[in-house]
Short mmCIF file of C-alpha atoms and ligand atoms in Angstrom, two decimals:
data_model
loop_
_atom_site.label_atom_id
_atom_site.label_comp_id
_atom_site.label_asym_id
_atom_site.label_seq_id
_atom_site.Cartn_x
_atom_site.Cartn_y
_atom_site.Cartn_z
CA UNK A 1 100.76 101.45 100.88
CA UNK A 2 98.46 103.20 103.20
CA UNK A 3 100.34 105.93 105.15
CA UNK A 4 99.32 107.65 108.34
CA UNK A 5 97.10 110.36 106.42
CA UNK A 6 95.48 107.63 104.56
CA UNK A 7 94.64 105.88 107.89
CA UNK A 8 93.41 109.10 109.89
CA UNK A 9 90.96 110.08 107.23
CA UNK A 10 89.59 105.87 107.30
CA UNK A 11 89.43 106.47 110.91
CA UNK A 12 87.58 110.38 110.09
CA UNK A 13 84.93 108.02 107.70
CA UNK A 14 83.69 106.18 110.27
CA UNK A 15 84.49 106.98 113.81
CA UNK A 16 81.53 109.03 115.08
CA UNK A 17 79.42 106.21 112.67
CA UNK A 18 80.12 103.82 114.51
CA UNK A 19 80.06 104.82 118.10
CA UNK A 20 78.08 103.35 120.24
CA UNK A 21 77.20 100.30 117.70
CA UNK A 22 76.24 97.18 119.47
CA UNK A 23 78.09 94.18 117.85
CA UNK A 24 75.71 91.43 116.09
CA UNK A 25 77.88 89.26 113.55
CA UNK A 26 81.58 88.64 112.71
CA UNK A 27 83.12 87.10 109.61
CA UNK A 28 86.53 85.82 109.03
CA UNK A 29 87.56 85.34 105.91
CA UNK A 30 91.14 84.19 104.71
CA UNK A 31 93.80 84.56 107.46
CA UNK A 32 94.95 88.05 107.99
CA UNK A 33 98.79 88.64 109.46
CA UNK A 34 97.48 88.15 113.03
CA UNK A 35 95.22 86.27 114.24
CA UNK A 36 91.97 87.66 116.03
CA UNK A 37 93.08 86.80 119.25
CA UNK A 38 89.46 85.60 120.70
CA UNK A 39 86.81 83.25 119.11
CA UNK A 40 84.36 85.72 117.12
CA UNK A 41 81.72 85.21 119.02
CA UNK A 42 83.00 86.60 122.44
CA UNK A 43 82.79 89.91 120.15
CA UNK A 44 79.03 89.11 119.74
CA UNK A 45 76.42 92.06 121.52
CA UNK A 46 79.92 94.09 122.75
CA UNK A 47 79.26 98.09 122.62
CA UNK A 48 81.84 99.81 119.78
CA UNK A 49 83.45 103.34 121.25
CA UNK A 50 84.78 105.80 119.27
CA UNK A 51 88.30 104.59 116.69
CA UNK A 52 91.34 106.40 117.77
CA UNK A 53 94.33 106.17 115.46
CA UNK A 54 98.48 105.72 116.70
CA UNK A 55 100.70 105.43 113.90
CA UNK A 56 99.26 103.08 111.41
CA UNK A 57 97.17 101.34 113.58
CA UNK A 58 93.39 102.40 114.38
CA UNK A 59 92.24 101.16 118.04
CA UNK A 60 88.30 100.58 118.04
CA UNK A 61 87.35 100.30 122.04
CA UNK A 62 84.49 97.63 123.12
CA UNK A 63 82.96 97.61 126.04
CA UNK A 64 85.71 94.65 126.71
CA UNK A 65 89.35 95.71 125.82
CA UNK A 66 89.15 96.66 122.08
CA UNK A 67 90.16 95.83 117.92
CA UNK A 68 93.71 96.75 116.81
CA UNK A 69 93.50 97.23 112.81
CA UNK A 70 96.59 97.88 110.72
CA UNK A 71 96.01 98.17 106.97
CA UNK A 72 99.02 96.37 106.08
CA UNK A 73 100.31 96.94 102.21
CA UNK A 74 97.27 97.34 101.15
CA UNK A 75 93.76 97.37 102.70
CA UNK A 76 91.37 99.49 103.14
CA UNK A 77 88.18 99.40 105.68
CA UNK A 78 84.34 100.80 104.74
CA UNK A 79 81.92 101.63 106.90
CA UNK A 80 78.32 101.24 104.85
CA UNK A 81 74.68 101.02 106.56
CA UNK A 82 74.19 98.00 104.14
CA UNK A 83 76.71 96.09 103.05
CA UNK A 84 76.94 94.30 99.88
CA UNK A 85 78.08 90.31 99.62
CA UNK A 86 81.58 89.17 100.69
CA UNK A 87 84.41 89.87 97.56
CA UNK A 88 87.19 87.19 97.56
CA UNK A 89 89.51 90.19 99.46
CA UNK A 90 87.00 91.17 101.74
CA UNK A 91 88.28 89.21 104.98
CA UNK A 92 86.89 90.85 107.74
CA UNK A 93 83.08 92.14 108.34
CA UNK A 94 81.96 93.88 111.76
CA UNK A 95 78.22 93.45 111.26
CA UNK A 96 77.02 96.30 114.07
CA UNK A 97 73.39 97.70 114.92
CA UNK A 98 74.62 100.63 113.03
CA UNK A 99 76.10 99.37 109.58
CA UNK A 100 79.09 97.06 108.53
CA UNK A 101 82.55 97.70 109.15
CA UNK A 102 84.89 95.73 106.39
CA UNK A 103 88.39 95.24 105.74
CA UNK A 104 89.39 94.95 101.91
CA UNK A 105 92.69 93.60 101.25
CA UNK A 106 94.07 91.61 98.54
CA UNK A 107 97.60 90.92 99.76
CA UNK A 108 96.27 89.90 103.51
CA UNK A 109 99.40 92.23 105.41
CA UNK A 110 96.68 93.72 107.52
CA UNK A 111 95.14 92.51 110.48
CA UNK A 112 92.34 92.87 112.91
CA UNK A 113 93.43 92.00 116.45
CA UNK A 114 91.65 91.53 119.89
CA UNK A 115 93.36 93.07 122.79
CA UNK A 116 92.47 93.53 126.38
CA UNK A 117 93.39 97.16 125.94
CA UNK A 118 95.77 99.78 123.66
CA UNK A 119 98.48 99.16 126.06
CA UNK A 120 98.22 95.40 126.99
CA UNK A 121 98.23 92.35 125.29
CA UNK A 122 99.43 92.05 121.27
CA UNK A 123 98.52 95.93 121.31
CA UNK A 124 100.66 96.91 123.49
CA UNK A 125 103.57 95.05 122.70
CA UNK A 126 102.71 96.81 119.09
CA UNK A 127 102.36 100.53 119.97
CA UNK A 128 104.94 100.44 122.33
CA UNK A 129 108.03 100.76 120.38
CA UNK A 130 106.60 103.67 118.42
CA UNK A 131 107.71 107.31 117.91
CA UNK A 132 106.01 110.69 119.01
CA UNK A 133 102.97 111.60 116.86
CA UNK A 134 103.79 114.64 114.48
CA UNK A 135 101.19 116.37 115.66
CA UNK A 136 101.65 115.94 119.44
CA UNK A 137 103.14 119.05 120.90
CA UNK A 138 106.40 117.38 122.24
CA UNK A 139 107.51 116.34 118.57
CA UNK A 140 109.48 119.63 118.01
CA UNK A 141 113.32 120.40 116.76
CA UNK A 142 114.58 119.59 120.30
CA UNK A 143 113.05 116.74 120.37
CA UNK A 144 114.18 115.68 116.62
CA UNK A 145 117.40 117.17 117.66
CA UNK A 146 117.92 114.73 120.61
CA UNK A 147 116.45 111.60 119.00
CA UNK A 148 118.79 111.83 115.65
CA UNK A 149 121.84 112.60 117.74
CA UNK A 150 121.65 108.78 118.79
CA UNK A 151 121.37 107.77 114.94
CA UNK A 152 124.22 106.61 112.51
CA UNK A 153 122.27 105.98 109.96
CA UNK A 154 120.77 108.57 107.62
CA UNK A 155 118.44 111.36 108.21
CA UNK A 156 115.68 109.71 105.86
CA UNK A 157 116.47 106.04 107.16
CA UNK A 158 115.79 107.00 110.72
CA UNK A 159 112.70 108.80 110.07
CA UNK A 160 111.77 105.99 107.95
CA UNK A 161 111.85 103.54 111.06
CA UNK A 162 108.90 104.92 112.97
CA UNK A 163 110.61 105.02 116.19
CA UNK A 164 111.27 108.88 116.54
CA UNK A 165 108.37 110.10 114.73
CA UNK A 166 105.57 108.08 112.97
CA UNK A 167 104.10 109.37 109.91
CA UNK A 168 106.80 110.22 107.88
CA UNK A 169 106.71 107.11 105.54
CA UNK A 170 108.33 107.14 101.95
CA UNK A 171 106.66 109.96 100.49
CA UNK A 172 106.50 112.54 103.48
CA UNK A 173 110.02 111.27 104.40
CA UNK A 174 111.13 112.57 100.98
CA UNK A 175 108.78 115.53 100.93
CA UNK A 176 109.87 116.85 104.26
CA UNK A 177 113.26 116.81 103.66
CA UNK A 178 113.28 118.94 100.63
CA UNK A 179 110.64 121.11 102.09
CA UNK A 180 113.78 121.67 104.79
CA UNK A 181 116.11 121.58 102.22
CA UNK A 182 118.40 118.54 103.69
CA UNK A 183 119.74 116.11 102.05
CA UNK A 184 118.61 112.82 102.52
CA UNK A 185 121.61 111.26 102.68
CA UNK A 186 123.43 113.14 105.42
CA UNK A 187 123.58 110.86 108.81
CA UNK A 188 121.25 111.68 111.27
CA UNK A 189 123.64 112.34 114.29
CA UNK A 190 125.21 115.33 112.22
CA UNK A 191 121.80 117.24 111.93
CA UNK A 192 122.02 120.83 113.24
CA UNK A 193 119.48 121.82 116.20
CA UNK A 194 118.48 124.69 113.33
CA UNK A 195 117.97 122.32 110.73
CA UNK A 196 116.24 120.11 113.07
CA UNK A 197 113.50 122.69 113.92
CA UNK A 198 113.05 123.36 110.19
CA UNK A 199 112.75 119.69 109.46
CA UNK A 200 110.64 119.46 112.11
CA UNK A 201 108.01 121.89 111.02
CA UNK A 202 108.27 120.49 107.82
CA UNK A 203 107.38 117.23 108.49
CA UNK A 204 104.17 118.49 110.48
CA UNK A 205 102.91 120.84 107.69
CA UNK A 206 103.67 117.80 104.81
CA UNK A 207 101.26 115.43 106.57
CA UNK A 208 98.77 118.35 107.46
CA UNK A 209 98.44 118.85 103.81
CA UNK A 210 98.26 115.17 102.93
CA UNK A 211 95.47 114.84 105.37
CA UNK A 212 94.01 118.15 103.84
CA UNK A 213 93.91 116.73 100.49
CA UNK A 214 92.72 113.52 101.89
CA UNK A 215 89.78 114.97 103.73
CA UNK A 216 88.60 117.07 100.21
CA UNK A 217 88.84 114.37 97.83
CA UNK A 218 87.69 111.38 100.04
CA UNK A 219 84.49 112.02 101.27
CA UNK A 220 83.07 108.73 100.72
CA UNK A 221 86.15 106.50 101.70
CA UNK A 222 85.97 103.76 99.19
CA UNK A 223 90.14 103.44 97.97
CA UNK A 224 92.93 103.85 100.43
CA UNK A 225 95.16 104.29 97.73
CA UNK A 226 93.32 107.48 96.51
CA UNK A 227 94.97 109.70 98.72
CA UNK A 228 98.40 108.51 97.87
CA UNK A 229 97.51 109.15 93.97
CA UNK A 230 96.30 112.76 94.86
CA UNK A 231 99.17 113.35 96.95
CA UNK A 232 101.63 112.38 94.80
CA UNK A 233 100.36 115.18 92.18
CA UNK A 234 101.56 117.75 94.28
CA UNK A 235 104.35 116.30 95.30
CA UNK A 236 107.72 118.62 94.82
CA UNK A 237 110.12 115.49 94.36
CA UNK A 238 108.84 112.25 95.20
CA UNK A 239 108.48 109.98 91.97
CA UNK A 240 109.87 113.07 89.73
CA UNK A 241 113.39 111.25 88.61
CA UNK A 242 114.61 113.06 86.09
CA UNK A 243 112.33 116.22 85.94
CA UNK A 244 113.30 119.40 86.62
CA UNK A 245 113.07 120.62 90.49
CA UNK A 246 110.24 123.50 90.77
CA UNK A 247 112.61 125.65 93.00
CA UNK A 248 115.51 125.55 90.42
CA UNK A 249 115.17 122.78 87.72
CA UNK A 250 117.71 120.75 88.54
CA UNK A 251 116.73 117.62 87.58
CA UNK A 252 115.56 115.11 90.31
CA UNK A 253 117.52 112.28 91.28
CA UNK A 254 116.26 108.86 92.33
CA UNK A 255 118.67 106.74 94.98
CA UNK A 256 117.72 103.89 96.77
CA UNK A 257 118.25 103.91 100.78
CA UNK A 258 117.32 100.50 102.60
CA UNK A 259 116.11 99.08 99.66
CA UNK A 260 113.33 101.92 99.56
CA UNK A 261 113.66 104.79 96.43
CA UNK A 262 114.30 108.33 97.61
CA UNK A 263 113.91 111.22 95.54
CA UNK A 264 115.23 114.79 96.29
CA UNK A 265 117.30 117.62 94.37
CA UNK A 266 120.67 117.92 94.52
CA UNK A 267 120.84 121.77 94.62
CA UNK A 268 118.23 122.73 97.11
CA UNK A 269 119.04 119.79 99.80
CA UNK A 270 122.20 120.45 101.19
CA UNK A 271 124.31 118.15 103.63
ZN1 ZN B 1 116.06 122.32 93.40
#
């Protein structure tokens, strides 16, 4: 599944491309999750600003109100001066002065949505119930601090929902928290302000590295998934059931949380 460092570095492959595109074709192809929201043509000869990126969505401005693109489970868009024919996943094309902007994605949980603007309409109704960006300056321990206190569920299952913090899906979720050295399973209302701040930081530096490996190894943005597979080599505990922890070879251990597998080591993460 495309995660937030997957989507920033789609939204790094074509961003400046695109700007300032002027809009000449549109082509549906089987129905996404949402619907477009506007007949195609009313896109037709509209000016493309530059993509900004909340959460896992991408916002791509026009000249009137804008595109909201989520990648769902498991799309992927591609920016190319000349695009090649239509695939049977390929269901969305934004044919622009400048090249072709396509979304790939066999399972259809993405979507490409018309809005009058990020915060009105289907887009704001969509961005508005989500968390602090990890890189914004006011997600720090306080904050983290404040935000869990209100959660009886666990530490990984409320970072997991997206409405504290977004970012830290699955894989950073699990990463972060063994970087900070707490265990997943402890509820997130019993979270120190200490161990906040370290979890915190730790969640920041995770995705900075994701996005770092992201931006070496994906300079021409063809799979999503890429990232995910480079990522997950250097991952500490995520997907290692079983093998020894690198801080002190304990073996991993694999428990499931909201249906969703966590992996972390029961020495080094502490309740
Ligand atoms: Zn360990």
């Amino acid at each position: 599944m495309p995660e937030l460092p997957e989507v920033e570095v789609t939204r790094q492959s074509f961003a400046e491309r695109i700007a300032g595109a002027r809009i000449t074709g549109v082509r549906l192809g089987k129905p996404l999750r949402w619907p477009l929201g506007c007949a195609p043509d009313a896109l037709l000869a509209l000016t493309v600003g530059e993509a900004t990126r909340r959460g896992k969505y991408l916002w791509l401005p026009l000249s009137n109100g804008g595109l909201l693109m989520h990648l769902g489970m498991s799309g992927s868009l591609a920016f190319r001066e000349t695009m090649i024919v239509h695939g049977l996943h390929d269901h969305f094309d934004l044919a622009t002065t400048r090249g072709t902007l396509r979304l790939t994605d066999p399972r259809r949980f993405g979507a490409v949505v018309w809005s009058p603007g990020q915060n009105e309409g289907v887009a704001g109704k969509l961005l508005a119930s989500l968390g602090l960006e990890p890189f914004d300056p006011a997600f720090d321990g306080d904050f983290l601090h404040a935000a869990l206190r209100r959660r009886k569920v666990s530490v990984k299952q409320a970072l997991l929902a997206g409405g504290i913090v977004v970012g830290a899906g699955n894989i950073y979720a699990c990463e972060a928290l063994f970087a900070a050295g707490i265990d997943p399973r402890l509820r997130g209302d019993k979270l120190s302000r200490p161990r906040s701040q370290r979890l915190a930081v730790a969640i920041r530096q995770t995705l900075a590295r994701a996005l770092a490996l992201g931006g070496s190894t994906l300079r021409d943005f063809r799979d999503a998934h890429g990232l995910s597979g480079e990522f997950q080599h250097a991952a500490c505990v995520y997907g290692r059931e079983g093998l020894p922890c690198h801080v002190c070879g304990t073996p991993v251990r694999r428990i499931v949380q909201g249906q969703r597998s966590t992996f972390f080591c029961p020495n080094c993460q502490r309740r």
